[in-house]
Amino acid sequence: MSHTRLTRRTLLGSTLALAVPLPKQGSRGQVPSLWREFSRTPFTHPQIPYVGKVGAQRHPRHSRVLDVRAYGAVADGTTDSAPAINRAIAAAGRAGGGTVLIPPGTFRIDDVIRVGHSGVVLRGAGSDRTKLYATKNLTELIGVYGSRYGGDKSSWSWAGGLIWLAPTARWDSLVAAIRAKAWPFEGWTGNKRDEWRPLTAIEPARQGEWTVRVADPSQLKPGELVLLRLADDTGHTLLQHMAGGGPGPEAYYWDDKTKLLSYVPYEWPVRIAHVHGRRVTLERPLPLDLRPEWNPQLTTHVEELTGSGVEGLTLEAVETPQQPHLLDKGYNGVVLQCAYDCWLDDVTVRHVDNGFGLVAASACTLSRTTVSGRGSHHPYFCREGSHDNLIEDFTIEERTVPAPSNTQLHGINVEGLSSYNVWSRGDMRMGTFDSHRGLPFANVRTDITVNNNGRHGGDANAGPLFGARFTHWNIRVTNGRAGLMKIDELAPYSATVGVNTVTEFDQIDVPDFTGDLHARLELYGTTDVVRPRNLYEAQREL
C-alpha cells in the first residue's frame, strides 16, 4: 500500500488538502528534503519550479476527416505528394478544422508541409507505417537565412522545419522577410517585435500567484490567449530576478550582453481562466514577480496556432553528410512556432540537421518522439521565448555514421529566456543537456538516461548559461561525464537530485555568477534511488 502525507495549501483563494506521494514501505527509494520542502511551497520554492501544468491542456478533435489520396497524394515514394498534402491541410483549415489522414506507405515530398490553421491534425498510420520522404532542404525551398546578429551563420541551424506548424500569416511574414534578407525576430510580436498593443496594466504580484489585479478588465475574456509582457529597466533588475537575485546577479555585467538584451521584453503567453471585476485568474501561475519598474501588462500578439498536431509518422530526409557547425542547409524535422496547446505524438525524424523545434511555442506537448539517422546538430531545440512545454518519452538514437569533422552535437537545447519547460522520461544515446546561454530559467530535466557526449553552445554576448530554478532530477549518466549534468556549481538557485557519480572532462564550465549560488545537491552518486522518481509526474499528481 502506498502512503501519502496530507498538507494544506491555499490555491485561488481556497484551502485544499493535497496528497503528497511518498514511497512504499520497504522500497529502496529515498525522499530528499527538497521534495518535502517543495510539497509545502510548490509555487514559490526557491530552487524547484512548479511545472505541474506544463504541456497542452486542450486536445480538441473534429469529426471531419480528409484523406490525402483524395487530393492526389500517391504512396509510391517517387511522386511529389507535398502539393496534395498541403491542399488537404488547407481544406481542413478553411472548414474550421479536421483530421488529415496519411495512410501507410512512403510519400515523397519536395516542399514544406505547412499546418497553418488551428484545429488541424496531420495523422499518419504510425511512425513505423507512414513515411514522408523529404528530398529538399529549406535553403533550396525558401532561401538563404542569415543571422540577425551578423556573421555568415545559417539560421536554418536553429529555425524552421520541413513540417512547420505556425499560423499562416506568421509563416508568410517570416518567409517574406527571409527572402528579402531582412532577418526577422521569430516570436509572438512579429518580425520587428512591434505587432502588439496593450490591453491593461497589472498591479504588483508575486511569482506563483494565479490571480492578478488589472487596471482595466474590459478587453479580457475567459479562454482568451494574452501575452504577459515584462520590460527590463536600466539596472537590469528583471534579468537579475530571472537569475535568482542577490549579490551574484547584481555584480554580473549585463550591459555588453547585446544578444541577451535583444531577448527582452520577456513575453509569456497564457490563457485567461476567469475574470471577476478587476481580478483575473490565469491558466498557470505567474512565472516571475510583477514589479512596477518592469511595466507589467497584458497585451495582444500575432494570431496563435492552437489545437493542431502531428501524429503517427516518420519524416525522413534524403541522407546527406552533416554540414559544418552553424552552416546547416535546413534538412530540419518538425517545428512548432507561435503555437499554443499543440502537440506531436509518435513522430520520428531521420537524417535531419535539426530534429524537433519549439520556437516561441508554449503549452505544447511532444510525446513519443525520436531523432535517428546520420546525426543532428540540435536533436531538440527550444528557443525564442518558449515556455511551459512538455517533451516526454523522447529518444535520441546513436548516429548511424561517424560525425564529420567541424560538426557539433548538442542534444536537448534550451535558450533565449525560455522557461518552465520539462524533458521527461528520455533515452539519450548521444547528446547533452544543452543550455545554450540566453538565460533560460526554471526548466526541468527528469528521469532521463544520457550518454553525455555532446557539447553546449552559445555566444558569450548571449549571457549566462543558466538562470534560477533549473532542476535535474533522477539522471542516469552512462559515460560518467559531468558537463551540464551536475549543475550545483554552475546554476544559481538550482537543484541536482539523484545523479550518479560524474567526473569533469572535455568541456568544463565556470559559473557566471560570483559568490554563493544557493544551489542544492542531494542523493548524489545514486541511480534511480530518488523518490518520487519523476519530478514532473509527481508535481502533476499534487
Coordinates of C-alpha atoms in Angstrom, one line a residue, residues 85-525:
I85 CA -0.9 17.0 -48.6
N86 CA -0.9 20.8 -48.3
R87 CA -4.1 21.1 -50.3
A88 CA -5.8 18.7 -47.8
I89 CA -4.4 20.6 -44.8
A90 CA -5.6 23.9 -46.3
A91 CA -9.1 22.4 -46.9
A92 CA -9.3 21.3 -43.3
G93 CA -8.2 24.7 -42.2
R94 CA -10.8 26.5 -44.3
A95 CA -13.5 24.2 -42.9
G96 CA -12.7 25.1 -39.4
G97 CA -10.5 22.1 -38.5
G98 CA -10.3 18.4 -39.1
T99 CA -8.0 15.4 -39.3
V100 CA -5.9 14.9 -42.4
L101 CA -5.1 11.2 -42.9
I102 CA -1.9 9.9 -44.5
P103 CA -2.3 6.2 -44.9
P104 CA 0.6 3.6 -44.7
G105 CA 3.3 3.9 -47.3
T106 CA 6.1 6.2 -48.4
F107 CA 5.1 9.7 -49.7
R108 CA 7.8 11.8 -51.3
I109 CA 7.6 15.5 -50.5
D110 CA 9.5 18.2 -52.4
D111 CA 8.2 21.1 -50.3
V112 CA 7.5 22.2 -46.8
I113 CA 4.4 20.6 -45.2
R114 CA 2.6 23.6 -43.6
V115 CA 0.0 23.4 -40.8
G116 CA -1.2 27.0 -40.6
H117 CA -4.8 26.8 -39.2
S118 CA -6.0 25.9 -35.7
G119 CA -7.7 22.6 -35.1
V120 CA -5.9 20.7 -37.9
V121 CA -4.3 17.4 -37.1
L122 CA -2.0 15.6 -39.6
R123 CA -2.2 11.9 -38.8
G124 CA -0.3 9.0 -40.2
A125 CA -0.9 5.3 -39.6
G126 CA 2.0 5.1 -37.1
S127 CA 5.7 6.1 -37.2
D128 CA 6.5 2.6 -38.4
R129 CA 4.0 2.6 -41.2
T130 CA 3.7 6.2 -42.7
K131 CA 6.8 7.9 -44.1
L132 CA 7.3 11.3 -45.6
Y133 CA 10.4 11.3 -47.7
A134 CA 11.8 14.8 -48.0
T135 CA 14.2 15.5 -50.9
K136 CA 15.0 19.2 -50.5
N137 CA 16.2 21.5 -47.7
L138 CA 14.9 24.8 -46.5
T139 CA 17.7 26.8 -48.2
E140 CA 16.5 25.3 -51.6
L141 CA 12.8 25.8 -50.8
I142 CA 12.9 29.2 -49.1
G143 CA 16.3 30.7 -49.5
V144 CA 19.5 31.5 -47.5
Y145 CA 18.6 32.5 -44.0
G146 CA 21.3 34.6 -42.3
S147 CA 21.6 35.6 -38.6
R148 CA 20.0 38.8 -37.4
Y149 CA 23.2 39.2 -35.3
G150 CA 25.5 39.2 -38.3
G151 CA 28.2 36.8 -39.5
D152 CA 28.0 34.0 -42.0
K153 CA 25.9 31.6 -39.9
S154 CA 22.8 29.9 -41.3
S155 CA 19.7 30.4 -39.2
W156 CA 18.4 27.1 -40.5
S157 CA 20.8 25.8 -37.9
W158 CA 18.2 26.6 -35.3
A159 CA 15.0 27.5 -37.1
G160 CA 12.3 26.1 -39.4
G161 CA 11.2 22.6 -40.2
L162 CA 10.2 20.5 -43.3
I163 CA 6.9 20.0 -41.3
W164 CA 6.2 23.5 -40.0
L165 CA 3.3 24.3 -37.7
A166 CA 2.8 28.1 -37.5
P167 CA -0.1 30.5 -38.1
T168 CA -0.4 31.1 -41.9
A169 CA 0.0 34.9 -41.6
R170 CA 3.1 34.5 -39.3
W171 CA 4.7 31.9 -41.7
D172 CA 4.1 34.1 -44.7
S173 CA 5.7 37.1 -43.0
L174 CA 8.7 35.1 -41.9
V175 CA 9.3 33.7 -45.4
A176 CA 8.9 37.2 -46.9
A177 CA 11.4 38.6 -44.5
I178 CA 13.9 35.8 -45.2
R179 CA 13.6 36.2 -48.9
A180 CA 14.1 40.0 -48.5
K181 CA 17.2 39.3 -46.3
A182 CA 15.6 41.3 -43.5
W183 CA 16.4 38.7 -40.9
P184 CA 13.4 38.7 -38.5
F185 CA 12.6 38.1 -34.9
E186 CA 10.5 34.9 -34.8
G187 CA 8.2 35.3 -31.9
W188 CA 4.8 36.4 -30.8
T189 CA 5.1 40.1 -31.7
G190 CA 6.2 40.0 -35.3
N191 CA 9.4 40.3 -37.3
K192 CA 10.3 43.6 -35.6
R193 CA 8.6 42.9 -32.3
D194 CA 6.1 45.7 -32.9
E195 CA 2.9 43.8 -33.7
W196 CA 1.1 44.1 -30.3
R197 CA -1.0 46.6 -28.4
P198 CA -1.6 47.0 -24.6
L199 CA -4.7 45.5 -23.1
T200 CA -4.2 46.5 -19.5
A201 CA -1.6 47.2 -16.8
I202 CA -1.2 44.8 -13.9
E203 CA -0.7 45.6 -10.3
P204 CA 2.4 44.2 -8.5
A205 CA 2.2 40.5 -7.7
R206 CA 4.5 37.6 -6.7
Q207 CA 5.8 34.7 -8.6
G208 CA 3.5 31.7 -8.1
E209 CA 0.2 33.6 -7.8
W210 CA -2.6 32.6 -10.1
T211 CA -4.8 35.6 -9.8
V212 CA -3.7 39.2 -10.6
R213 CA -5.4 42.6 -10.3
V214 CA -5.6 44.6 -13.5
A215 CA -6.3 48.3 -14.2
D216 CA -8.9 47.7 -16.9
P217 CA -10.5 44.3 -17.5
S218 CA -12.8 45.4 -20.3
Q219 CA -10.8 43.8 -23.1
L220 CA -10.2 40.5 -21.3
K221 CA -12.3 37.4 -21.7
P222 CA -12.1 33.9 -20.3
G223 CA -10.4 31.5 -22.7
E224 CA -8.6 34.2 -24.5
L225 CA -4.8 33.9 -25.0
V226 CA -2.9 37.0 -24.0
L227 CA 0.8 37.9 -23.5
L228 CA 2.2 38.9 -20.2
R229 CA 4.9 41.4 -21.1
L230 CA 7.7 42.4 -18.8
A231 CA 10.3 45.1 -19.8
D232 CA 13.7 45.4 -18.1
D233 CA 15.0 48.6 -16.5
T234 CA 18.4 50.3 -16.9
G235 CA 19.7 48.4 -13.9
H236 CA 18.7 45.1 -15.5
T237 CA 16.8 44.1 -12.4
L238 CA 14.4 41.8 -14.4
L239 CA 17.4 39.8 -15.7
Q240 CA 18.8 39.7 -12.1
H241 CA 15.4 38.4 -10.9
M242 CA 15.4 35.6 -13.6
A243 CA 18.8 34.6 -12.2
G244 CA 17.6 34.5 -8.6
G245 CA 18.7 37.9 -7.5
G246 CA 21.2 38.7 -4.8
P247 CA 24.9 39.7 -4.9
G248 CA 26.0 37.4 -7.7
P249 CA 23.5 38.6 -10.4
E250 CA 23.8 42.2 -9.1
A251 CA 27.6 42.1 -9.7
Y252 CA 27.3 40.5 -13.1
Y253 CA 28.0 42.8 -16.1
W254 CA 24.9 42.8 -18.2
D255 CA 25.4 45.8 -20.5
D256 CA 27.7 44.1 -23.0
K257 CA 25.4 41.1 -23.5
T258 CA 23.9 42.5 -26.7
K259 CA 22.2 39.3 -27.8
L260 CA 20.7 38.7 -24.4
L261 CA 19.4 42.2 -24.2
S262 CA 17.6 41.8 -27.5
Y263 CA 15.5 39.0 -26.0
V264 CA 13.7 41.3 -23.6
P265 CA 10.9 42.2 -23.0
Y266 CA 10.0 38.8 -21.6
E267 CA 6.8 37.6 -23.3
W268 CA 4.8 34.8 -21.7
P269 CA 1.6 33.6 -23.4
V270 CA -1.2 32.4 -21.1
R271 CA -4.9 31.8 -21.3
I272 CA -7.3 33.7 -19.0
A273 CA -9.3 31.3 -16.9
H274 CA -11.7 33.7 -15.1
V275 CA -12.4 37.5 -14.9
H276 CA -14.1 38.7 -11.7
G277 CA -14.2 42.5 -11.8
R278 CA -10.5 43.6 -11.8
R279 CA -9.3 40.2 -10.6
V280 CA -8.1 38.0 -13.4
T281 CA -7.2 34.3 -12.8
L282 CA -4.7 32.8 -15.2
E283 CA -4.4 29.2 -16.5
R284 CA -1.0 28.9 -14.9
P285 CA 0.8 30.6 -12.0
L286 CA 2.9 33.6 -12.6
P287 CA 6.5 32.7 -13.8
L288 CA 8.1 35.8 -12.2
D289 CA 7.3 38.6 -9.9
L290 CA 5.5 41.6 -11.3
R291 CA 7.1 44.8 -10.3
P292 CA 6.2 48.4 -11.3
E293 CA 9.7 49.1 -12.7
W294 CA 9.1 46.4 -15.3
N295 CA 5.9 47.9 -16.6
P296 CA 3.9 44.6 -16.3
Q297 CA 1.0 44.5 -18.7
L298 CA -1.2 42.1 -20.7
T299 CA -1.0 42.7 -24.4
T300 CA -2.2 41.3 -27.8
H301 CA 0.1 39.3 -30.1
V302 CA 0.0 37.8 -33.6
E303 CA -2.6 35.2 -34.2
E304 CA -1.8 31.9 -32.5
L305 CA -2.0 28.3 -33.8
T306 CA -3.9 26.2 -31.3
G307 CA -5.4 22.8 -31.2
S308 CA -3.2 21.4 -34.0
G309 CA -0.9 18.4 -34.1
V310 CA 1.0 15.8 -36.0
E311 CA 0.7 12.1 -35.1
G312 CA 1.9 8.7 -36.3
L313 CA 4.5 9.3 -39.0
T314 CA 8.2 9.4 -39.9
L315 CA 9.8 12.3 -41.7
E316 CA 12.9 11.1 -43.4
A317 CA 15.2 13.5 -45.2
V318 CA 17.4 12.3 -48.1
E319 CA 20.6 11.3 -46.5
T320 CA 23.4 13.9 -46.9
P321 CA 26.5 14.5 -44.8
Q322 CA 26.0 16.7 -41.7
Q323 CA 27.2 20.2 -42.5
P324 CA 29.9 22.2 -40.7
H325 CA 28.8 23.8 -37.5
L326 CA 26.3 26.7 -38.0
L327 CA 26.1 26.2 -41.7
D328 CA 23.1 23.8 -41.8
K329 CA 21.1 23.8 -45.1
G330 CA 17.9 23.1 -43.4
Y331 CA 17.1 19.4 -43.6
N332 CA 15.1 20.0 -40.5
G333 CA 12.4 17.9 -38.9
V334 CA 9.2 19.4 -37.2
V335 CA 8.9 22.8 -35.7
L336 CA 6.1 24.5 -33.7
Q337 CA 6.1 28.3 -33.9
C338 CA 3.8 30.8 -32.3
A339 CA 1.8 27.7 -31.3
Y340 CA -0.1 27.1 -28.0
D341 CA -1.9 23.9 -27.0
C342 CA -0.5 22.0 -29.9
W343 CA 1.2 18.6 -29.9
L344 CA 3.2 15.9 -31.6
D345 CA 2.8 12.2 -30.8
D346 CA 4.5 9.1 -32.2
V347 CA 6.7 11.1 -34.7
T348 CA 10.2 10.1 -35.8
V349 CA 12.6 12.2 -37.8
R350 CA 15.6 10.7 -39.6
H351 CA 18.8 12.1 -41.3
V352 CA 17.9 15.7 -40.2
D353 CA 20.1 18.7 -39.5
N354 CA 17.9 19.6 -36.6
G355 CA 15.1 17.4 -35.2
F356 CA 12.2 19.0 -33.2
G357 CA 11.9 22.7 -32.6
L358 CA 10.0 24.9 -30.3
V359 CA 10.3 28.5 -31.5
A360 CA 8.2 31.0 -29.5
A361 CA 5.9 28.0 -28.8
S362 CA 4.2 27.5 -25.4
A363 CA 2.0 24.9 -23.7
C364 CA 2.8 22.3 -26.3
T365 CA 3.4 18.6 -25.8
L366 CA 5.8 16.3 -27.6
S367 CA 5.2 12.6 -26.8
R368 CA 7.0 9.6 -28.1
T369 CA 9.3 11.5 -30.5
T370 CA 12.5 10.0 -31.9
V371 CA 15.6 11.5 -33.7
S372 CA 17.5 8.9 -35.6
G373 CA 19.9 8.5 -38.6
R374 CA 23.2 10.1 -39.5
G375 CA 23.4 12.6 -36.6
S376 CA 21.9 16.0 -35.9
H377 CA 23.2 19.4 -34.8
H378 CA 20.2 20.1 -32.5
P379 CA 18.1 17.0 -32.0
Y380 CA 15.7 19.2 -29.9
F381 CA 15.8 23.0 -29.8
C382 CA 13.7 25.3 -27.5
R383 CA 14.3 29.0 -28.1
E384 CA 12.9 32.5 -28.8
G385 CA 11.0 32.6 -25.5
S386 CA 9.3 29.1 -25.5
H387 CA 7.6 28.3 -22.2
D388 CA 5.6 25.6 -20.4
N389 CA 6.3 22.8 -22.9
L390 CA 6.4 19.1 -22.2
I391 CA 8.8 16.7 -24.0
E392 CA 8.1 13.2 -22.7
D393 CA 9.1 9.7 -23.8
F394 CA 11.7 11.0 -26.2
T395 CA 14.7 9.2 -27.8
I396 CA 17.9 10.4 -29.4
E397 CA 19.3 7.4 -31.2
E398 CA 23.0 6.8 -31.7
R399 CA 24.2 8.2 -35.0
T400 CA 24.5 5.7 -37.9
V401 CA 27.6 7.2 -39.4
P402 CA 30.7 8.9 -37.8
A403 CA 30.4 12.6 -37.2
P404 CA 32.2 14.6 -39.9
S405 CA 34.9 17.0 -38.8
N406 CA 33.9 20.5 -37.8
T407 CA 30.3 19.5 -36.9
Q408 CA 28.7 19.9 -33.5
L409 CA 26.2 17.8 -31.4
H410 CA 24.2 19.5 -28.8
G411 CA 21.2 17.5 -27.5
I412 CA 18.1 18.8 -25.7
N413 CA 18.6 22.6 -26.2
V414 CA 17.0 25.5 -24.3
E415 CA 17.9 29.2 -24.7
G416 CA 16.6 32.7 -25.1
L417 CA 14.7 33.3 -21.8
S418 CA 12.8 30.0 -22.4
S419 CA 11.2 28.9 -19.1
Y420 CA 9.2 26.2 -17.3
N421 CA 9.9 23.5 -19.9
V422 CA 10.1 19.9 -19.0
W423 CA 12.0 17.0 -20.5
S424 CA 10.7 13.7 -19.0
R425 CA 11.5 10.0 -19.5
G426 CA 14.2 10.3 -22.1
D427 CA 16.6 7.9 -23.7
M428 CA 19.6 10.0 -25.0
R429 CA 22.1 7.7 -26.6
M430 CA 24.1 10.8 -27.5
G431 CA 24.0 14.5 -26.8
T432 CA 23.9 16.6 -23.7
F433 CA 21.7 18.9 -21.7
D434 CA 22.4 21.9 -23.9
S435 CA 21.7 25.2 -22.1
H436 CA 22.7 27.4 -25.0
R437 CA 23.1 30.6 -22.9
G438 CA 20.5 33.3 -23.3
L439 CA 19.5 33.0 -19.6
P440 CA 16.9 30.2 -19.8
F441 CA 15.4 29.6 -16.3
A442 CA 13.1 27.3 -14.3
N443 CA 13.4 24.3 -16.6
V444 CA 13.3 20.7 -15.5
R445 CA 15.0 17.5 -16.8
T446 CA 13.8 14.4 -15.1
D447 CA 14.0 10.6 -15.4
I448 CA 16.5 10.6 -18.3
T449 CA 19.3 8.2 -19.3
V450 CA 22.0 10.0 -21.2
N451 CA 25.3 9.1 -22.9
N452 CA 26.7 12.6 -22.3
N453 CA 28.9 13.0 -25.3
G454 CA 27.7 16.3 -26.7
R455 CA 28.8 19.9 -26.1
H456 CA 26.8 23.0 -25.3
G457 CA 27.0 26.1 -27.5
G458 CA 26.0 29.8 -27.1
D459 CA 27.7 33.1 -27.8
A460 CA 29.3 35.0 -24.9
N461 CA 27.1 38.0 -25.6
A462 CA 24.0 35.8 -25.1
G463 CA 24.7 36.0 -21.4
P464 CA 24.6 33.3 -18.7
L465 CA 24.2 29.6 -19.2
F466 CA 21.5 29.3 -16.5
G467 CA 19.0 31.4 -14.7
A468 CA 17.4 30.3 -11.5
R469 CA 15.4 27.2 -10.7
F470 CA 16.9 24.7 -13.1
T471 CA 16.3 21.2 -11.8
H472 CA 18.0 17.9 -12.8
W473 CA 16.1 15.0 -11.1
N474 CA 16.9 11.3 -11.4
I475 CA 19.5 11.5 -14.2
R476 CA 21.5 8.4 -15.3
V477 CA 24.7 9.4 -17.0
T478 CA 26.1 6.3 -18.7
N479 CA 29.5 7.6 -19.5
G480 CA 30.2 9.4 -16.3
R481 CA 30.8 12.8 -17.8
A482 CA 29.8 15.7 -15.6
G483 CA 29.3 18.5 -18.1
L484 CA 25.8 20.2 -17.6
M485 CA 24.5 17.2 -15.6
K486 CA 25.6 18.1 -12.1
I487 CA 24.9 21.8 -12.0
D488 CA 25.1 22.7 -8.3
E489 CA 28.4 24.6 -9.0
L490 CA 27.0 26.3 -12.2
A491 CA 23.3 27.3 -11.9
P492 CA 22.0 29.7 -9.3
Y493 CA 19.2 28.6 -7.0
S494 CA 19.2 25.2 -8.8
A495 CA 18.7 21.6 -7.7
T496 CA 20.6 18.5 -8.7
V497 CA 18.9 15.4 -7.2
G498 CA 19.7 11.8 -7.8
V499 CA 22.5 11.9 -10.3
N500 CA 25.1 9.1 -10.4
T501 CA 28.8 10.0 -9.8
V502 CA 30.2 12.0 -12.7
T503 CA 33.7 13.5 -13.5
E504 CA 34.6 16.7 -15.2
F505 CA 36.4 16.3 -18.5
D506 CA 36.2 17.7 -22.0
Q507 CA 34.1 20.9 -21.9
I508 CA 34.4 22.4 -18.4
D509 CA 32.4 25.5 -17.5
V510 CA 32.8 28.1 -14.7
P511 CA 29.9 29.8 -13.0
D512 CA 28.6 33.0 -14.5
F513 CA 27.8 34.5 -11.1
T514 CA 30.2 35.0 -8.1
G515 CA 29.6 34.1 -4.5
D516 CA 27.1 31.6 -3.1
L517 CA 24.9 30.2 -5.8
H518 CA 22.3 28.9 -3.3
A519 CA 22.3 25.6 -5.3
R520 CA 21.3 22.3 -3.8
L521 CA 22.7 18.8 -4.3
E522 CA 21.0 15.7 -2.9
L523 CA 21.4 12.0 -3.3
Y524 CA 24.5 12.5 -5.4
G525 CA 26.2 9.3 -6.5

